[in-house]
PDB file of N, CA and C in Angstrom:
ATOM      1  N   MET A 244     104.046 280.867 160.624  1.00 44.00           N
ATOM      2  CA  MET A 244     104.415 280.091 159.453  1.00 44.00           C
ATOM      3  C   MET A 244     104.171 280.870 158.172  1.00 44.00           C
ATOM      4  N   GLN A 245     103.059 281.595 158.124  1.00 60.00           N
ATOM      5  CA  GLN A 245     102.742 282.376 156.934  1.00 60.00           C
ATOM      6  C   GLN A 245     103.804 283.431 156.658  1.00 60.00           C
ATOM      7  N   ASN A 246     104.300 284.109 157.709  1.00 85.00           N
ATOM      8  CA  ASN A 246     105.323 285.126 157.533  1.00 85.00           C
ATOM      9  C   ASN A 246     106.614 284.529 157.005  1.00 85.00           C
ATOM     10  N   LYS A 247     106.962 283.322 157.455  1.00 81.00           N
ATOM     11  CA  LYS A 247     108.166 282.655 156.965  1.00 81.00           C
ATOM     12  C   LYS A 247     108.024 282.374 155.475  1.00 81.00           C
ATOM     13  N   LYS A 248     106.846 281.944 155.049  1.00 88.00           N
ATOM     14  CA  LYS A 248     106.622 281.669 153.631  1.00 88.00           C
ATOM     15  C   LYS A 248     106.747 282.945 152.801  1.00 88.00           C
ATOM     16  N   LYS A 249     106.203 284.055 153.323  1.00 91.00           N
ATOM     17  CA  LYS A 249     106.324 285.334 152.614  1.00 91.00           C
ATOM     18  C   LYS A 249     107.790 285.738 152.481  1.00 91.00           C
ATOM     19  N   LEU A 250     108.551 285.528 153.548  1.00 93.00           N
ATOM     20  CA  LEU A 250     109.972 285.853 153.525  1.00 93.00           C
ATOM     21  C   LEU A 250     110.709 285.004 152.499  1.00 93.00           C
ATOM     22  N   GLU A 251     110.461 283.699 152.510  1.00 95.00           N
ATOM     23  CA  GLU A 251     111.121 282.803 151.553  1.00 95.00           C
ATOM     24  C   GLU A 251     110.776 283.184 150.120  1.00 95.00           C
ATOM     25  N   GLN A 252     109.502 283.484 149.882  1.00 96.00           N
ATOM     26  CA  GLN A 252     109.051 283.853 148.540  1.00 96.00           C
ATOM     27  C   GLN A 252     109.698 285.159 148.095  1.00 96.00           C
ATOM     28  N   ALA A 253     109.721 286.151 148.974  1.00 97.00           N
ATOM     29  CA  ALA A 253     110.313 287.446 148.638  1.00 97.00           C
ATOM     30  C   ALA A 253     111.813 287.305 148.381  1.00 97.00           C
ATOM     31  N   PHE A 254     112.495 286.519 149.206  1.00 97.00           N
ATOM     32  CA  PHE A 254     113.921 286.308 148.990  1.00 97.00           C
ATOM     33  C   PHE A 254     114.163 285.656 147.634  1.00 97.00           C
ATOM     34  N   GLY A 255     113.379 284.660 147.319  1.00 98.00           N
ATOM     35  CA  GLY A 255     113.523 283.969 146.035  1.00 98.00           C
ATOM     36  C   GLY A 255     113.314 284.898 144.862  1.00 98.00           C
ATOM     37  N   GLU A 256     112.322 285.765 144.941  1.00 97.00           N
ATOM     38  CA  GLU A 256     112.050 286.709 143.855  1.00 97.00           C
ATOM     39  C   GLU A 256     113.206 287.690 143.679  1.00 97.00           C
ATOM     40  N   VAL A 257     113.728 288.194 144.790  1.00 98.00           N
ATOM     41  CA  VAL A 257     114.856 289.125 144.744  1.00 98.00           C
ATOM     42  C   VAL A 257     116.095 288.421 144.195  1.00 98.00           C
ATOM     43  N   LEU A 258     116.363 287.224 144.675  1.00 98.00           N
ATOM     44  CA  LEU A 258     117.521 286.463 144.211  1.00 98.00           C
ATOM     45  C   LEU A 258     117.462 286.242 142.702  1.00 98.00           C
ATOM     46  N   ARG A 259     116.327 285.791 142.213  1.00 98.00           N
ATOM     47  CA  ARG A 259     116.187 285.539 140.776  1.00 98.00           C
ATOM     48  C   ARG A 259     116.376 286.828 139.974  1.00 98.00           C
ATOM     49  N   LYS A 260     115.772 287.924 140.430  1.00 98.00           N
ATOM     50  CA  LYS A 260     115.888 289.202 139.730  1.00 98.00           C
ATOM     51  C   LYS A 260     117.345 289.652 139.638  1.00 98.00           C
ATOM     52  N   LEU A 261     118.065 289.593 140.749  1.00 98.00           N
ATOM     53  CA  LEU A 261     119.467 290.000 140.747  1.00 98.00           C
ATOM     54  C   LEU A 261     120.320 289.097 139.867  1.00 98.00           C
ATOM     55  N   ARG A 262     120.041 287.792 139.920  1.00 98.00           N
ATOM     56  CA  ARG A 262     120.809 286.842 139.103  1.00 98.00           C
ATOM     57  C   ARG A 262     120.581 287.095 137.621  1.00 98.00           C
ATOM     58  N   VAL A 263     119.334 287.283 137.230  1.00 98.00           N
ATOM     59  CA  VAL A 263     118.995 287.509 135.824  1.00 98.00           C
ATOM     60  C   VAL A 263     119.567 288.842 135.343  1.00 98.00           C
ATOM     61  N   GLU A 264     119.506 289.873 136.185  1.00 97.00           N
ATOM     62  CA  GLU A 264     120.067 291.182 135.824  1.00 97.00           C
ATOM     63  C   GLU A 264     121.548 291.084 135.491  1.00 97.00           C
ATOM     64  N   GLN A 265     122.234 290.145 136.110  1.00 97.00           N
ATOM     65  CA  GLN A 265     123.665 289.979 135.865  1.00 97.00           C
ATOM     66  C   GLN A 265     123.955 288.894 134.828  1.00 97.00           C
ATOM     67  N   ASN A 266     122.901 288.427 134.174  1.00 98.00           N
ATOM     68  CA  ASN A 266     123.046 287.391 133.143  1.00 98.00           C
ATOM     69  C   ASN A 266     123.778 286.156 133.648  1.00 98.00           C
ATOM     70  N   LEU A 267     123.462 285.765 134.870  1.00 98.00           N
ATOM     71  CA  LEU A 267     124.059 284.562 135.439  1.00 98.00           C
ATOM     72  C   LEU A 267     123.054 283.424 135.416  1.00 98.00           C
ATOM     73  N   SER A 268     123.515 282.263 135.060  1.00 98.00           N
ATOM     74  CA  SER A 268     122.680 281.068 135.177  1.00 98.00           C
ATOM     75  C   SER A 268     122.705 280.623 136.634  1.00 98.00           C
ATOM     76  N   GLN A 269     121.791 279.756 136.989  1.00 98.00           N
ATOM     77  CA  GLN A 269     121.825 279.189 138.335  1.00 98.00           C
ATOM     78  C   GLN A 269     123.129 278.434 138.547  1.00 98.00           C
ATOM     79  N   ASP A 270     123.603 277.751 137.515  1.00 98.00           N
ATOM     80  CA  ASP A 270     124.867 277.019 137.623  1.00 98.00           C
ATOM     81  C   ASP A 270     126.028 277.949 137.944  1.00 98.00           C
ATOM     82  N   LYS A 271     126.097 279.078 137.240  1.00 98.00           N
ATOM     83  CA  LYS A 271     127.199 280.022 137.445  1.00 98.00           C
ATOM     84  C   LYS A 271     127.113 280.656 138.828  1.00 98.00           C
ATOM     85  N   LEU A 272     125.911 281.037 139.244  1.00 98.00           N
ATOM     86  CA  LEU A 272     125.760 281.604 140.586  1.00 98.00           C
ATOM     87  C   LEU A 272     126.152 280.580 141.642  1.00 98.00           C
ATOM     88  N   ALA A 273     125.758 279.351 141.453  1.00 98.00           N
ATOM     89  CA  ALA A 273     126.136 278.290 142.392  1.00 98.00           C
ATOM     90  C   ALA A 273     127.649 278.146 142.470  1.00 98.00           C
ATOM     91  N   GLU A 274     128.295 278.180 141.320  1.00 98.00           N
ATOM     92  CA  GLU A 274     129.754 278.075 141.282  1.00 98.00           C
ATOM     93  C   GLU A 274     130.401 279.256 142.021  1.00 98.00           C
ATOM     94  N   LEU A 275     129.945 280.462 141.731  1.00 98.00           N
ATOM     95  CA  LEU A 275     130.525 281.659 142.337  1.00 98.00           C
ATOM     96  C   LEU A 275     130.287 281.740 143.840  1.00 98.00           C
ATOM     97  N   SER A 276     129.159 281.210 144.284  1.00 98.00           N
ATOM     98  CA  SER A 276     128.817 281.279 145.707  1.00 98.00           C
ATOM     99  C   SER A 276     129.179 280.006 146.476  1.00 98.00           C
ATOM    100  N   HIS A 277     129.736 279.018 145.776  1.00 98.00           N
ATOM    101  CA  HIS A 277     130.138 277.741 146.384  1.00 98.00           C
ATOM    102  C   HIS A 277     128.947 277.008 146.998  1.00 98.00           C
ATOM    103  N   LEU A 278     127.825 277.070 146.281  1.00 98.00           N
ATOM    104  CA  LEU A 278     126.615 276.362 146.688  1.00 98.00           C
ATOM    105  C   LEU A 278     126.195 275.423 145.576  1.00 98.00           C
ATOM    106  N   ASP A 279     125.259 274.553 145.857  1.00 98.00           N
ATOM    107  CA  ASP A 279     124.754 273.632 144.847  1.00 98.00           C
ATOM    108  C   ASP A 279     123.667 274.309 144.009  1.00 98.00           C
ATOM    109  N   ARG A 280     123.629 274.008 142.722  1.00 97.00           N
ATOM    110  CA  ARG A 280     122.652 274.620 141.835  1.00 97.00           C
ATOM    111  C   ARG A 280     121.230 274.298 142.268  1.00 97.00           C
ATOM    112  N   THR A 281     121.004 273.096 142.743  1.00 98.00           N
ATOM    113  CA  THR A 281     119.648 272.741 143.170  1.00 98.00           C
ATOM    114  C   THR A 281     119.222 273.570 144.391  1.00 98.00           C
ATOM    115  N   TYR A 282     120.177 273.930 145.231  1.00 98.00           N
ATOM    116  CA  TYR A 282     119.873 274.774 146.378  1.00 98.00           C
ATOM    117  C   TYR A 282     119.493 276.184 145.914  1.00 98.00           C
ATOM    118  N   ILE A 283     120.207 276.701 144.928  1.00 98.00           N
ATOM    119  CA  ILE A 283     119.859 278.010 144.338  1.00 98.00           C
ATOM    120  C   ILE A 283     118.435 277.956 143.795  1.00 98.00           C
ATOM    121  N   SER A 284     118.111 276.888 143.103  1.00 98.00           N
ATOM    122  CA  SER A 284     116.770 276.714 142.556  1.00 98.00           C
ATOM    123  C   SER A 284     115.720 276.689 143.664  1.00 98.00           C
ATOM    124  N   LEU A 285     115.985 275.961 144.731  1.00 98.00           N
ATOM    125  CA  LEU A 285     115.047 275.897 145.859  1.00 98.00           C
ATOM    126  C   LEU A 285     114.865 277.267 146.507  1.00 98.00           C
ATOM    127  N   LEU A 286     115.940 278.019 146.627  1.00 98.00           N
ATOM    128  CA  LEU A 286     115.847 279.370 147.177  1.00 98.00           C
ATOM    129  C   LEU A 286     114.995 280.265 146.286  1.00 98.00           C
ATOM    130  N   GLU A 287     115.247 280.209 144.992  1.00 98.00           N
ATOM    131  CA  GLU A 287     114.503 281.060 144.059  1.00 98.00           C
ATOM    132  C   GLU A 287     113.015 280.722 144.031  1.00 98.00           C
ATOM    133  N   ARG A 288     112.690 279.478 144.267  1.00 97.00           N
ATOM    134  CA  ARG A 288     111.280 279.072 144.275  1.00 97.00           C
ATOM    135  C   ARG A 288     110.623 279.254 145.640  1.00 97.00           C
ATOM    136  N   GLY A 289     111.379 279.793 146.595  1.00 96.00           N
ATOM    137  CA  GLY A 289     110.828 280.052 147.913  1.00 96.00           C
ATOM    138  C   GLY A 289     110.614 278.809 148.740  1.00 96.00           C
ATOM    139  N   LEU A 290     111.367 277.763 148.445  1.00 96.00           N
ATOM    140  CA  LEU A 290     111.194 276.495 149.151  1.00 96.00           C
ATOM    141  C   LEU A 290     112.214 276.274 150.265  1.00 96.00           C
ATOM    142  N   ARG A 291     113.194 277.162 150.363  1.00 95.00           N
ATOM    143  CA  ARG A 291     114.206 277.094 151.421  1.00 95.00           C
ATOM    144  C   ARG A 291     114.472 278.496 151.944  1.00 95.00           C
ATOM    145  N   THR A 292     114.915 278.539 153.191  1.00 93.00           N
ATOM    146  CA  THR A 292     115.309 279.787 153.823  1.00 93.00           C
ATOM    147  C   THR A 292     116.829 279.823 153.890  1.00 93.00           C
ATOM    148  N   PRO A 293     117.448 280.896 153.399  1.00 95.00           N
ATOM    149  CA  PRO A 293     118.913 280.941 153.443  1.00 95.00           C
ATOM    150  C   PRO A 293     119.426 281.191 154.856  1.00 95.00           C
ATOM    151  N   THR A 294     120.550 280.594 155.162  1.00 96.00           N
ATOM    152  CA  THR A 294     121.237 280.913 156.412  1.00 96.00           C
ATOM    153  C   THR A 294     121.980 282.223 156.208  1.00 96.00           C
ATOM    154  N   ILE A 295     122.495 282.775 157.268  1.00 97.00           N
ATOM    155  CA  ILE A 295     123.250 284.022 157.140  1.00 97.00           C
ATOM    156  C   ILE A 295     124.510 283.814 156.313  1.00 97.00           C
ATOM    157  N   SER A 296     125.151 282.671 156.464  1.00 97.00           N
ATOM    158  CA  SER A 296     126.358 282.412 155.663  1.00 97.00           C
ATOM    159  C   SER A 296     126.003 282.263 154.181  1.00 97.00           C
ATOM    160  N   THR A 297     124.849 281.665 153.896  1.00 97.00           N
ATOM    161  CA  THR A 297     124.379 281.566 152.513  1.00 97.00           C
ATOM    162  C   THR A 297     124.099 282.942 151.951  1.00 97.00           C
ATOM    163  N   LEU A 298     123.451 283.793 152.729  1.00 98.00           N
ATOM    164  CA  LEU A 298     123.170 285.153 152.289  1.00 98.00           C
ATOM    165  C   LEU A 298     124.465 285.875 151.928  1.00 98.00           C
ATOM    166  N   PHE A 299     125.474 285.764 152.763  1.00 98.00           N
ATOM    167  CA  PHE A 299     126.753 286.416 152.486  1.00 98.00           C
ATOM    168  C   PHE A 299     127.399 285.843 151.232  1.00 98.00           C
ATOM    169  N   SER A 300     127.412 284.534 151.081  1.00 98.00           N
ATOM    170  CA  SER A 300     128.006 283.903 149.894  1.00 98.00           C
ATOM    171  C   SER A 300     127.323 284.359 148.617  1.00 98.00           C
ATOM    172  N   ILE A 301     126.002 284.372 148.637  1.00 98.00           N
ATOM    173  CA  ILE A 301     125.243 284.774 147.451  1.00 98.00           C
ATOM    174  C   ILE A 301     125.428 286.264 147.173  1.00 98.00           C
ATOM    175  N   SER A 302     125.387 287.071 148.208  1.00 97.00           N
ATOM    176  CA  SER A 302     125.517 288.511 147.984  1.00 97.00           C
ATOM    177  C   SER A 302     126.868 288.852 147.374  1.00 97.00           C
ATOM    178  N   TYR A 303     127.923 288.260 147.851  1.00 97.00           N
ATOM    179  CA  TYR A 303     129.239 288.540 147.276  1.00 97.00           C
ATOM    180  C   TYR A 303     129.341 288.015 145.853  1.00 97.00           C
ATOM    181  N   ALA A 304     128.756 286.867 145.580  1.00 97.00           N
ATOM    182  CA  ALA A 304     128.759 286.321 144.220  1.00 97.00           C
ATOM    183  C   ALA A 304     127.994 287.234 143.260  1.00 97.00           C
ATOM    184  N   LEU A 305     126.981 287.923 143.779  1.00 98.00           N
ATOM    185  CA  LEU A 305     126.185 288.849 142.964  1.00 98.00           C
ATOM    186  C   LEU A 305     126.726 290.276 143.026  1.00 98.00           C
ATOM    187  N   ASP A 306     127.866 290.457 143.668  1.00 96.00           N
ATOM    188  CA  ASP A 306     128.496 291.773 143.801  1.00 96.00           C
ATOM    189  C   ASP A 306     127.554 292.767 144.467  1.00 96.00           C
ATOM    190  N   ASN A 307     126.900 292.320 145.526  1.00 97.00           N
ATOM    191  CA  ASN A 307     125.989 293.127 146.325  1.00 97.00           C
ATOM    192  C   ASN A 307     126.350 292.955 147.789  1.00 97.00           C
ATOM    193  N   SER A 308     125.878 293.859 148.605  1.00 97.00           N
ATOM    194  CA  SER A 308     126.077 293.685 150.039  1.00 97.00           C
ATOM    195  C   SER A 308     124.896 292.890 150.599  1.00 97.00           C
ATOM    196  N   PRO A 309     125.130 292.136 151.650  1.00 98.00           N
ATOM    197  CA  PRO A 309     124.014 291.425 152.279  1.00 98.00           C
ATOM    198  C   PRO A 309     122.915 292.384 152.717  1.00 98.00           C
ATOM    199  N   SER A 310     123.298 293.551 153.222  1.00 98.00           N
ATOM    200  CA  SER A 310     122.290 294.510 153.679  1.00 98.00           C
ATOM    201  C   SER A 310     121.423 295.016 152.535  1.00 98.00           C
ATOM    202  N   ARG A 311     121.987 295.186 151.353  1.00 98.00           N
ATOM    203  CA  ARG A 311     121.189 295.620 150.208  1.00 98.00           C
ATOM    204  C   ARG A 311     120.166 294.554 149.834  1.00 98.00           C
ATOM    205  N   ILE A 312     120.595 293.304 149.842  1.00 98.00           N
ATOM    206  CA  ILE A 312     119.671 292.221 149.508  1.00 98.00           C
ATOM    207  C   ILE A 312     118.548 292.151 150.541  1.00 98.00           C
ATOM    208  N   ILE A 313     118.885 292.312 151.815  1.00 97.00           N
ATOM    209  CA  ILE A 313     117.854 292.297 152.853  1.00 97.00           C
ATOM    210  C   ILE A 313     116.875 293.446 152.652  1.00 97.00           C
ATOM    211  N   LYS A 314     117.389 294.626 152.307  1.00 97.00           N
ATOM    212  CA  LYS A 314     116.512 295.773 152.050  1.00 97.00           C
ATOM    213  C   LYS A 314     115.580 295.501 150.870  1.00 97.00           C
ATOM    214  N   LEU A 315     116.112 294.871 149.818  1.00 97.00           N
ATOM    215  CA  LEU A 315     115.276 294.532 148.660  1.00 97.00           C
ATOM    216  C   LEU A 315     114.205 293.516 149.026  1.00 97.00           C
ATOM    217  N   VAL A 316     114.555 292.564 149.869  1.00 96.00           N
ATOM    218  CA  VAL A 316     113.580 291.566 150.323  1.00 96.00           C
ATOM    219  C   VAL A 316     112.502 292.249 151.159  1.00 96.00           C
ATOM    220  N   GLU A 317     112.907 293.118 152.048  1.00 94.00           N
ATOM    221  CA  GLU A 317     111.946 293.842 152.878  1.00 94.00           C
ATOM    222  C   GLU A 317     110.998 294.673 152.005  1.00 94.00           C
ATOM    223  N   LYS A 318     111.549 295.332 151.010  1.00 96.00           N
ATOM    224  CA  LYS A 318     110.735 296.126 150.085  1.00 96.00           C
ATOM    225  C   LYS A 318     109.734 295.232 149.350  1.00 96.00           C
ATOM    226  N   ARG A 319     110.176 294.065 148.891  1.00 95.00           N
ATOM    227  CA  ARG A 319     109.310 293.125 148.175  1.00 95.00           C
ATOM    228  C   ARG A 319     108.183 292.647 149.067  1.00 95.00           C
ATOM    229  N   ILE A 320     108.487 292.345 150.317  1.00 93.00           N
ATOM    230  CA  ILE A 320     107.451 291.910 151.263  1.00 93.00           C
ATOM    231  C   ILE A 320     106.400 293.009 151.425  1.00 93.00           C
ATOM    232  N   ASN A 321     106.852 294.240 151.594  1.00 92.00           N
ATOM    233  CA  ASN A 321     105.924 295.357 151.764  1.00 92.00           C
ATOM    234  C   ASN A 321     105.084 295.600 150.511  1.00 92.00           C
ATOM    235  N   GLU A 322     105.641 295.375 149.344  1.00 90.00           N
ATOM    236  CA  GLU A 322     104.894 295.527 148.094  1.00 90.00           C
ATOM    237  C   GLU A 322     103.806 294.481 147.976  1.00 90.00           C
ATOM    238  N   ASN A 323     104.064 293.293 148.484  1.00 77.00           N
ATOM    239  CA  ASN A 323     103.113 292.195 148.360  1.00 77.00           C
ATOM    240  C   ASN A 323     102.016 292.221 149.420  1.00 77.00           C
ATOM    241  N   ASN A 324     102.113 293.126 150.374  1.00 72.00           N
ATOM    242  CA  ASN A 324     101.077 293.218 151.431  1.00 72.00           C
ATOM    243  C   ASN A 324      99.969 294.146 151.016  1.00 72.00           C
TER     244      ASN A 324
END
């Protein structure tokens, strides 16, 4: 359970960083990724785990590859250990 929480937290931190770097609001990212804004918020706060389809939707909306986002999440997890 602890590892899942670390993963959710790291994903949320990476998601927020990428979104802010592109000057996107949560609303705009939600629109571009065809997700609900509240779901984006839950992801960024580490309260939800994205599905693979969510990861793909968000990565394309952020003009990134899913693999790059996963690598950034992995890096964040390693930094926090």
